[in-house]
Amino acid sequence: MEYQQTAEILNDLATINRERAKAYEEASFLNFIFNLELRGSFALLANQSRQNSYSLRQFLEQMQSHFPVSKKPLPQLSFGDLYNQWKEMGVSFSGPNIYDMLKSSEQGEEAIQVIYTRAIEQLPAGDLQYLLETQLRGLQTSHSIVKGILNQPQKMPQRMKKSI
């Protein structure tokens, strides 16, 4: 696979992870979320995406050191196919109440898994594919966490139970 294509995939996934982290950070600070466990879960999901983004950027930097490109990486001015597909999915990780936010988060978790699967399919076997598969497994666990909260209304905050 060509360096440019791989760099595009890494940049897109890093950007998607940064957006996911920002969305979960914002969600954890919303005034209508009084449940500390839920806030903590959102903070962990945001941290997971920050770590994913960091690992992807680190891999890209290591990859750049093996190719005689420019010495300083240029800022990403355009996005690739994966990022555009992500945007077309209309993922928001938000909602007017906790239930809608969790439903939106569940859809977002499903969408990011689709994007990761597409990225993995485009890559040859090797270290990068292994990294993405490892991150995908973590994202699958995150999806299970969000789904678990949705499927156990007795553990949801009182305000959420009333909206179901």
Coordinates of C-alpha atoms in Angstrom, one line a residue:
M1 CA 0.0 0.0 0.0
E2 CA 1.2 3.5 -0.8
Y3 CA 2.4 5.8 1.9
Q4 CA -0.1 8.5 1.1
Q5 CA -3.1 6.2 1.4
T6 CA -1.9 4.8 4.7
A7 CA -1.2 8.3 6.0
E8 CA -4.7 9.3 4.9
I9 CA -6.3 6.4 6.8
L10 CA -4.2 7.2 9.9
N11 CA -5.1 10.9 9.8
D12 CA -8.8 10.2 9.3
L13 CA -9.0 7.7 12.2
A14 CA -7.0 10.1 14.5
T15 CA -9.4 12.9 13.6
I16 CA -12.5 10.7 14.2
N17 CA -11.1 9.7 17.6
R18 CA -10.5 13.3 18.5
E19 CA -14.1 14.2 17.6
R20 CA -15.4 11.2 19.6
A21 CA -13.3 12.3 22.6
K22 CA -14.6 15.9 22.4
A23 CA -18.2 14.7 22.2
Y24 CA -17.9 12.4 25.2
E25 CA -16.1 15.2 27.2
E26 CA -18.9 17.6 26.4
A27 CA -21.5 14.9 27.3
S28 CA -19.8 14.3 30.7
F29 CA -20.2 18.0 31.6
L30 CA -23.8 18.4 30.7
N31 CA -26.0 19.8 33.5
F32 CA -28.7 17.2 33.2
I33 CA -26.3 14.3 33.9
F34 CA -26.3 13.9 37.6
N35 CA -25.1 10.3 37.7
L36 CA -21.4 10.2 38.6
E37 CA -21.0 6.7 37.2
L38 CA -22.3 7.8 33.8
R39 CA -20.1 10.9 33.8
G40 CA -17.1 8.6 34.7
S41 CA -18.1 6.2 31.8
F42 CA -18.1 9.1 29.4
A43 CA -14.8 10.4 30.7
L44 CA -13.3 6.9 30.2
L45 CA -14.7 6.7 26.6
A46 CA -13.2 10.1 25.8
N47 CA -9.8 9.0 27.2
Q48 CA -9.9 5.9 25.1
S49 CA -10.3 8.0 22.0
R50 CA -7.5 10.3 23.0
Q51 CA -5.2 7.3 23.5
N52 CA -6.3 5.9 20.1
S53 CA -5.6 9.2 18.4
Y54 CA -2.2 9.4 20.1
S55 CA -1.3 5.9 19.0
L56 CA -2.3 6.6 15.5
R57 CA -0.4 9.8 15.3
Q58 CA 2.7 8.1 16.8
F59 CA 2.5 5.3 14.2
L60 CA 2.2 7.9 11.5
E61 CA 5.3 9.7 12.8
Q62 CA 7.3 6.5 12.9
M63 CA 6.1 5.7 9.4
Q64 CA 7.2 9.2 8.2
S65 CA 10.7 8.6 9.5
H66 CA 11.1 5.7 7.1
F67 CA 10.0 7.7 4.1
P68 CA 12.0 10.6 2.7
V69 CA 9.0 13.0 2.8
S70 CA 9.2 16.5 4.3
K71 CA 11.0 16.8 7.6
K72 CA 8.1 18.5 9.3
P73 CA 4.6 16.9 8.8
L74 CA 2.2 19.3 7.2
P75 CA -1.1 20.0 8.9
Q76 CA -4.0 18.0 7.5
L77 CA -5.9 20.4 5.2
S78 CA -8.3 17.9 3.7
F79 CA -9.9 14.7 4.8
G80 CA -10.0 11.3 3.2
D81 CA -12.7 8.8 2.3
L82 CA -13.1 7.3 5.8
Y83 CA -13.6 10.7 7.5
N84 CA -16.1 11.7 4.8
Q85 CA -18.0 8.4 5.3
W86 CA -18.0 9.2 9.1
K87 CA -19.5 12.6 8.5
E88 CA -22.1 11.2 6.2
M89 CA -23.2 8.9 9.0
G90 CA -24.4 11.9 11.0
V91 CA -22.9 10.8 14.3
S92 CA -23.6 13.2 17.2
F93 CA -23.1 11.4 20.6
S94 CA -25.6 13.9 22.0
G95 CA -29.3 14.4 22.7
P96 CA -31.7 16.6 24.7
N97 CA -31.8 14.0 27.6
I98 CA -29.8 11.1 28.9
Y99 CA -31.7 8.4 27.1
D100 CA -31.5 10.1 23.7
M101 CA -27.8 10.8 24.3
L102 CA -27.1 7.2 25.1
K103 CA -29.1 6.0 22.0
S104 CA -27.0 8.5 19.9
S105 CA -23.8 7.3 21.6
E106 CA -24.8 3.7 20.8
Q107 CA -25.2 4.6 17.1
G108 CA -21.9 6.5 17.2
E109 CA -20.2 3.4 18.7
E110 CA -21.6 1.3 15.9
A111 CA -20.5 3.8 13.3
I112 CA -17.0 4.0 14.5
Q113 CA -16.7 0.2 14.4
V114 CA -17.9 0.3 10.7
I115 CA -15.2 2.9 9.9
Y116 CA -12.5 0.9 11.6
T117 CA -13.6 -2.3 9.8
R118 CA -13.3 -0.5 6.5
A119 CA -9.9 0.8 7.4
I120 CA -8.7 -2.7 8.4
E121 CA -10.0 -4.1 5.1
Q122 CA -7.9 -1.6 3.1
L123 CA -4.6 -2.4 4.9
P124 CA -2.2 -5.2 4.3
A125 CA -1.5 -7.5 7.2
G126 CA 1.1 -6.1 9.6
D127 CA 1.7 -3.9 12.6
L128 CA -0.8 -1.2 11.5
Q129 CA -3.6 -3.7 10.9
Y130 CA -2.8 -5.2 14.3
L131 CA -3.0 -1.8 16.0
L132 CA -6.4 -1.0 14.4
E133 CA -7.8 -4.5 15.3
T134 CA -6.7 -3.9 18.9
Q135 CA -8.4 -0.5 18.9
L136 CA -11.5 -2.0 17.3
R137 CA -11.8 -4.5 20.1
G138 CA -11.6 -1.7 22.6
L139 CA -14.3 0.1 20.7
Q140 CA -16.5 -3.0 20.7
T141 CA -16.1 -3.1 24.5
S142 CA -17.1 0.6 24.7
H143 CA -20.2 -0.2 22.6
S144 CA -21.1 -2.9 25.1
I145 CA -20.7 -0.5 28.0
V146 CA -23.1 2.0 26.4
K147 CA -25.6 -0.7 25.4
G148 CA -25.4 -2.2 28.9
I149 CA -26.3 1.2 30.4
L150 CA -29.3 1.5 28.0
N151 CA -30.5 -2.1 28.7
Q152 CA -30.5 -1.7 32.5
P153 CA -33.1 1.1 33.3
Q154 CA -32.9 0.3 37.0
K155 CA -29.3 1.5 37.0
M156 CA -30.1 4.7 35.0
P157 CA -30.6 8.0 36.8
Q158 CA -34.2 8.7 37.9
R159 CA -34.7 11.4 35.4
M160 CA -33.8 9.0 32.6
K161 CA -36.3 6.3 33.8
K162 CA -39.1 8.8 33.4
S163 CA -38.2 9.5 29.7
I164 CA -38.2 5.8 28.7

